[in-house]
Amino acid sequence: MDKQQQQLSLVKSSRQSCNEWIFRDVPSDITIEVNGGTFALHKFPLVSRSGRIRKLVAEHRDSDISRVELMNLPGGAESFELAAKFCYGINFEITSLNVAQLCCVSDNLEMTEEFSKDNLHLHAEQYLESIVYKNLEMCVEVLQQCENLLPHANELNIVSRCIDAVASKACAEQIALSFSRLEYSSSGRLHTIRQAKCEGDWWIEDLSVIRIDLYQRVITAMKCRVVRPESIGASLVNYAQKVLTKKVDLVSTGHQKLVVETIISLLPVERLAVPISFLFELLRNAVMLDCTIAGRLDLERRIGSQLDIATLDDLLIPSFRHGCETLFDVDTVYRIVVNFSQQDDDEYDMDDVSIFASDSPHSPSQSALLKVSKLVDDYLAEIALDVNLKLSKFMAIAEALPAHSRTIHDGLYRAIDIYLKTRRNYAN
């Protein structure tokens, strides 16, 4: 059912339910139109609670107004029906699924203490303060409802208060968990039991349902609250995978591009906060979706800083560019290898300094160099099978590492041999 059909269905159900609770024995003297829906009601209950309707009726007192159209009402016919029920004294339950609507519509209709004591806006605000902001799951549910209530929900600070509550709750959970894992050793010293990865981060799944712009604000707030980088990283991985595994069409492609660019901007600065396989997955999607160059270069730099833990499958990035002759994106891999070669020593464990250490002030440790040199040689052997790969690009990748990075050259010789034999066989 599309959005228009949903609105028509809602208008019809609202009209039917309205007939069930209005005063049947008193003729209607005013009709309220909201988003195509009509409500045959009575002026007195409405003007006694709503400052906006009171002003509209007062402005047309001489003409005895009988029909009012409420334009741009937050929540549409559904939220107006709840507001009208409140005016009539009909009881209904305030929940996390309607409280944002009630806040916005009561503000729009001026159903505040200024016009009537114990009014709808007060009840909605009290529910937010006493119930919602103390419960993370409810805050997420309210944020979902706010997606269709912008900018009203922003103007009333409902979104910002929910976001602050979520970030505070996540931070408090981690602090409580940290204290619960403290114990005294046999020597009487207090120490922390090693914490399982992302233990206690049950909120990660909850956040995966909210829209990307609100999710970005939540994660930014969590960073300000110093929530663990590993927890934020796990949340980013979970959110991205839920979006990127969905079927793609023209509309979802634009959404996926926005998600990838946003996730890149939210990545923690700490090394290893997210798996390197996820960084490569993001990079593949960033290239495929033609994301910003700045975002792609940032991913390449992050990957380069930990290339020693990458695998050959990680490096085999398909070439998505139109008109590109090579099977794999060798230009991207070349830049990643260069980033690895140019990083600072202090990003690595320098306990294994060897006689092969570079004289350059910007080089990785030798153990990392040995791992990456083998990885690069394996990569060269794989791409050497592509007859469209130019010699200049093959050599550029082979020479991107410092000369001292290879203690043995068997892997490089093997890659060169494959490159030459492939072209000889192709020529024959």
mmCIF file of C-alpha atoms in Angstrom, residues 18-209:
data_model
loop_
_atom_site.group_PDB
_atom_site.id
_atom_site.type_symbol
_atom_site.label_atom_id
_atom_site.label_comp_id
_atom_site.label_asym_id
_atom_site.label_seq_id
_atom_site.Cartn_x
_atom_site.Cartn_y
_atom_site.Cartn_z
ATOM 1 C CA CYS A 18 -15.134 9.902 14.916
ATOM 2 C CA ASN A 19 -18.810 8.985 14.520
ATOM 3 C CA GLU A 20 -18.442 6.577 17.406
ATOM 4 C CA TRP A 21 -17.412 9.086 20.081
ATOM 5 C CA ILE A 22 -18.925 12.490 19.189
ATOM 6 C CA PHE A 23 -22.191 13.644 20.720
ATOM 7 C CA ARG A 24 -24.789 11.995 18.488
ATOM 8 C CA ASP A 25 -27.730 13.800 20.072
ATOM 9 C CA VAL A 26 -26.239 17.280 19.487
ATOM 10 C CA PRO A 27 -26.064 18.545 15.868
ATOM 11 C CA SER A 28 -22.566 19.435 14.646
ATOM 12 C CA ASP A 29 -21.910 23.156 14.269
ATOM 13 C CA ILE A 30 -18.361 23.038 12.815
ATOM 14 C CA THR A 31 -16.541 20.820 10.325
ATOM 15 C CA ILE A 32 -12.769 20.492 10.569
ATOM 16 C CA GLU A 33 -10.828 19.469 7.451
ATOM 17 C CA VAL A 34 -7.390 17.917 7.925
ATOM 18 C CA ASN A 35 -5.417 16.465 5.006
ATOM 19 C CA GLY A 36 -8.566 15.548 3.092
ATOM 20 C CA GLY A 37 -10.307 14.141 6.158
ATOM 21 C CA THR A 38 -13.418 15.786 7.586
ATOM 22 C CA PHE A 39 -14.573 15.835 11.205
ATOM 23 C CA ALA A 40 -18.122 16.983 12.024
ATOM 24 C CA LEU A 41 -17.658 18.357 15.543
ATOM 25 C CA HIS A 42 -18.813 21.016 17.996
ATOM 26 C CA LYS A 43 -17.270 24.417 18.623
ATOM 27 C CA PHE A 44 -17.528 24.530 22.409
ATOM 28 C CA PRO A 45 -15.311 21.509 23.289
ATOM 29 C CA LEU A 46 -12.731 22.612 20.702
ATOM 30 C CA VAL A 47 -12.484 26.310 21.614
ATOM 31 C CA SER A 48 -12.320 25.440 25.314
ATOM 32 C CA ARG A 49 -9.015 23.614 24.752
ATOM 33 C CA SER A 50 -7.489 24.871 21.486
ATOM 34 C CA GLY A 51 -6.228 28.443 21.282
ATOM 35 C CA ARG A 52 -5.796 28.206 17.520
ATOM 36 C CA ILE A 53 -9.367 27.071 16.835
ATOM 37 C CA ARG A 54 -10.651 29.642 19.332
ATOM 38 C CA LYS A 55 -8.911 32.421 17.373
ATOM 39 C CA LEU A 56 -10.234 31.122 14.030
ATOM 40 C CA VAL A 57 -13.789 31.053 15.340
ATOM 41 C CA ALA A 58 -13.419 34.496 16.920
ATOM 42 C CA GLU A 59 -12.094 35.999 13.683
ATOM 43 C CA HIS A 60 -15.231 34.841 11.827
ATOM 44 C CA ARG A 61 -17.777 35.471 14.553
ATOM 45 C CA ASP A 62 -19.908 37.690 12.334
ATOM 46 C CA SER A 63 -20.141 35.100 9.547
ATOM 47 C CA ASP A 64 -20.696 32.244 12.002
ATOM 48 C CA ILE A 65 -17.955 30.032 10.613
ATOM 49 C CA SER A 66 -18.984 26.393 10.146
ATOM 50 C CA ARG A 67 -16.008 24.922 8.269
ATOM 51 C CA VAL A 68 -12.294 25.198 9.127
ATOM 52 C CA GLU A 69 -9.360 23.741 7.206
ATOM 53 C CA LEU A 70 -6.234 23.105 9.260
ATOM 54 C CA MET A 71 -3.239 23.267 6.964
ATOM 55 C CA ASN A 72 0.084 21.506 7.656
ATOM 56 C CA LEU A 73 -1.098 19.915 10.864
ATOM 57 C CA PRO A 74 1.652 17.649 12.289
ATOM 58 C CA GLY A 75 0.555 14.030 12.149
ATOM 59 C CA GLY A 76 -2.436 14.804 9.935
ATOM 60 C CA ALA A 77 -5.893 13.356 10.568
ATOM 61 C CA GLU A 78 -4.652 10.725 13.027
ATOM 62 C CA SER A 79 -3.109 13.228 15.421
ATOM 63 C CA PHE A 80 -6.068 15.617 15.103
ATOM 64 C CA GLU A 81 -8.470 12.845 16.066
ATOM 65 C CA LEU A 82 -6.530 12.275 19.289
ATOM 66 C CA ALA A 83 -6.493 16.009 20.008
ATOM 67 C CA ALA A 84 -10.232 16.226 19.358
ATOM 68 C CA LYS A 85 -10.859 13.271 21.682
ATOM 69 C CA PHE A 86 -8.969 15.113 24.404
ATOM 70 C CA CYS A 87 -11.173 18.169 23.841
ATOM 71 C CA TYR A 88 -14.247 15.975 24.270
ATOM 72 C CA GLY A 89 -12.862 14.368 27.424
ATOM 73 C CA ILE A 90 -12.527 10.953 25.787
ATOM 74 C CA ASN A 91 -9.820 8.867 27.452
ATOM 75 C CA PHE A 92 -7.041 7.340 25.349
ATOM 76 C CA GLU A 93 -3.604 5.979 26.155
ATOM 77 C CA ILE A 94 -0.480 8.047 25.598
ATOM 78 C CA THR A 95 2.336 5.780 24.368
ATOM 79 C CA SER A 96 5.797 6.057 22.862
ATOM 80 C CA LEU A 97 4.138 5.561 19.465
ATOM 81 C CA ASN A 98 1.898 8.654 19.688
ATOM 82 C CA VAL A 99 3.484 11.002 22.230
ATOM 83 C CA ALA A 100 5.559 12.852 19.615
ATOM 84 C CA GLN A 101 2.411 13.398 17.528
ATOM 85 C CA LEU A 102 0.560 14.658 20.577
ATOM 86 C CA CYS A 103 3.343 17.107 21.459
ATOM 87 C CA CYS A 104 3.465 18.509 17.950
ATOM 88 C CA VAL A 105 -0.277 18.712 17.310
ATOM 89 C CA SER A 106 -0.991 20.202 20.749
ATOM 90 C CA ASP A 107 1.647 22.864 20.101
ATOM 91 C CA ASN A 108 0.211 23.581 16.653
ATOM 92 C CA LEU A 109 -3.349 23.802 17.972
ATOM 93 C CA GLU A 110 -2.153 25.803 21.000
ATOM 94 C CA MET A 111 -3.532 23.281 23.450
ATOM 95 C CA THR A 112 -1.339 24.619 26.227
ATOM 96 C CA GLU A 113 -1.735 25.829 29.807
ATOM 97 C CA GLU A 114 -2.073 29.381 28.508
ATOM 98 C CA PHE A 115 -5.545 28.568 27.145
ATOM 99 C CA SER A 116 -6.722 25.804 29.475
ATOM 100 C CA LYS A 117 -5.402 24.168 32.629
ATOM 101 C CA ASP A 118 -4.226 20.557 32.510
ATOM 102 C CA ASN A 119 -4.140 20.688 28.718
ATOM 103 C CA LEU A 120 -2.915 18.114 26.173
ATOM 104 C CA HIS A 121 0.562 19.576 25.703
ATOM 105 C CA LEU A 122 1.247 19.281 29.430
ATOM 106 C CA HIS A 123 0.192 15.617 29.483
ATOM 107 C CA ALA A 124 2.388 14.773 26.491
ATOM 108 C CA GLU A 125 5.407 16.567 27.935
ATOM 109 C CA GLN A 126 4.960 14.857 31.288
ATOM 110 C CA TYR A 127 4.897 11.467 29.577
ATOM 111 C CA LEU A 128 8.131 12.291 27.734
ATOM 112 C CA GLU A 129 9.902 13.437 30.869
ATOM 113 C CA SER A 130 8.677 10.772 33.280
ATOM 114 C CA ILE A 131 8.578 7.721 30.982
ATOM 115 C CA VAL A 132 10.245 8.056 27.572
ATOM 116 C CA TYR A 133 13.514 9.782 28.441
ATOM 117 C CA LYS A 134 14.235 7.123 31.062
ATOM 118 C CA ASN A 135 13.952 4.253 28.584
ATOM 119 C CA LEU A 136 16.298 3.808 25.622
ATOM 120 C CA GLU A 137 13.956 1.634 23.550
ATOM 121 C CA MET A 138 11.136 4.152 23.955
ATOM 122 C CA CYS A 139 13.439 6.991 22.925
ATOM 123 C CA VAL A 140 14.233 5.114 19.725
ATOM 124 C CA GLU A 141 10.529 4.542 19.065
ATOM 125 C CA VAL A 142 9.845 8.258 19.535
ATOM 126 C CA LEU A 143 12.715 9.127 17.183
ATOM 127 C CA GLN A 144 11.115 6.895 14.552
ATOM 128 C CA GLN A 145 7.829 8.756 14.970
ATOM 129 C CA CYS A 146 9.655 12.090 14.696
ATOM 130 C CA GLU A 147 10.836 11.203 11.183
ATOM 131 C CA ASN A 148 7.396 12.197 9.874
ATOM 132 C CA LEU A 149 7.013 15.167 12.206
ATOM 133 C CA LEU A 150 9.955 17.315 11.148
ATOM 134 C CA PRO A 151 10.629 20.197 11.512
ATOM 135 C CA HIS A 152 8.028 20.453 14.319
ATOM 136 C CA ALA A 153 9.694 17.767 16.442
ATOM 137 C CA ASN A 154 13.016 19.573 16.089
ATOM 138 C CA GLU A 155 11.523 22.926 17.042
ATOM 139 C CA LEU A 156 10.066 21.419 20.221
ATOM 140 C CA ASN A 157 13.442 19.777 21.002
ATOM 141 C CA ILE A 158 11.855 16.330 21.109
ATOM 142 C CA VAL A 159 14.537 14.926 18.805
ATOM 143 C CA SER A 160 17.467 16.494 20.629
ATOM 144 C CA ARG A 161 16.173 15.385 24.033
ATOM 145 C CA CYS A 162 15.654 11.803 22.827
ATOM 146 C CA ILE A 163 19.122 11.743 21.285
ATOM 147 C CA ASP A 164 20.700 13.050 24.479
ATOM 148 C CA ALA A 165 18.798 10.442 26.498
ATOM 149 C CA VAL A 166 19.924 7.597 24.219
ATOM 150 C CA ALA A 167 23.572 8.698 24.367
ATOM 151 C CA SER A 168 23.406 9.090 28.150
ATOM 152 C CA LYS A 169 21.817 5.674 28.612
ATOM 153 C CA ALA A 170 24.387 3.943 26.398
ATOM 154 C CA CYS A 171 27.227 5.638 28.281
ATOM 155 C CA ALA A 172 25.705 4.781 31.670
ATOM 156 C CA GLU A 173 25.312 1.130 30.616
ATOM 157 C CA GLN A 174 29.007 0.896 29.786
ATOM 158 C CA ILE A 175 30.068 2.587 33.015
ATOM 159 C CA ALA A 176 27.854 0.249 35.045
ATOM 160 C CA LEU A 177 29.243 -2.760 33.187
ATOM 161 C CA SER A 178 32.803 -1.608 33.814
ATOM 162 C CA PHE A 179 32.177 -1.368 37.565
ATOM 163 C CA SER A 180 30.515 -4.775 37.580
ATOM 164 C CA ARG A 181 33.661 -6.305 36.104
ATOM 165 C CA LEU A 182 36.008 -4.949 38.766
ATOM 166 C CA GLU A 183 37.458 -7.462 41.193
ATOM 167 C CA TYR A 184 40.357 -7.793 43.600
ATOM 168 C CA SER A 185 43.275 -10.003 42.676
ATOM 169 C CA SER A 186 45.031 -12.375 45.099
ATOM 170 C CA SER A 187 47.488 -9.572 45.863
ATOM 171 C CA GLY A 188 44.647 -7.293 46.932
ATOM 172 C CA ARG A 189 44.889 -5.016 43.897
ATOM 173 C CA LEU A 190 41.778 -3.904 42.047
ATOM 174 C CA HIS A 191 41.737 -4.851 38.370
ATOM 175 C CA THR A 192 39.240 -5.194 35.524
ATOM 176 C CA ILE A 193 38.217 -8.519 34.051
ATOM 177 C CA ARG A 194 38.675 -8.424 30.293
ATOM 178 C CA GLN A 195 35.399 -7.403 28.721
ATOM 179 C CA ALA A 196 33.925 -9.333 25.836
ATOM 180 C CA LYS A 197 33.699 -7.316 22.642
ATOM 181 C CA CYS A 198 30.642 -5.036 22.693
ATOM 182 C CA GLU A 199 29.215 -6.809 25.743
ATOM 183 C CA GLY A 200 26.308 -4.797 27.091
ATOM 184 C CA ASP A 201 25.801 -2.942 23.811
ATOM 185 C CA TRP A 202 22.263 -4.276 23.324
ATOM 186 C CA TRP A 203 21.257 -0.849 22.008
ATOM 187 C CA ILE A 204 23.130 -1.465 18.731
ATOM 188 C CA GLU A 205 20.230 -3.355 17.182
ATOM 189 C CA ASP A 206 17.713 -0.779 18.428
ATOM 190 C CA LEU A 207 19.471 2.071 16.618
ATOM 191 C CA SER A 208 19.472 0.269 13.267
ATOM 192 C CA VAL A 209 15.812 1.156 12.636
#
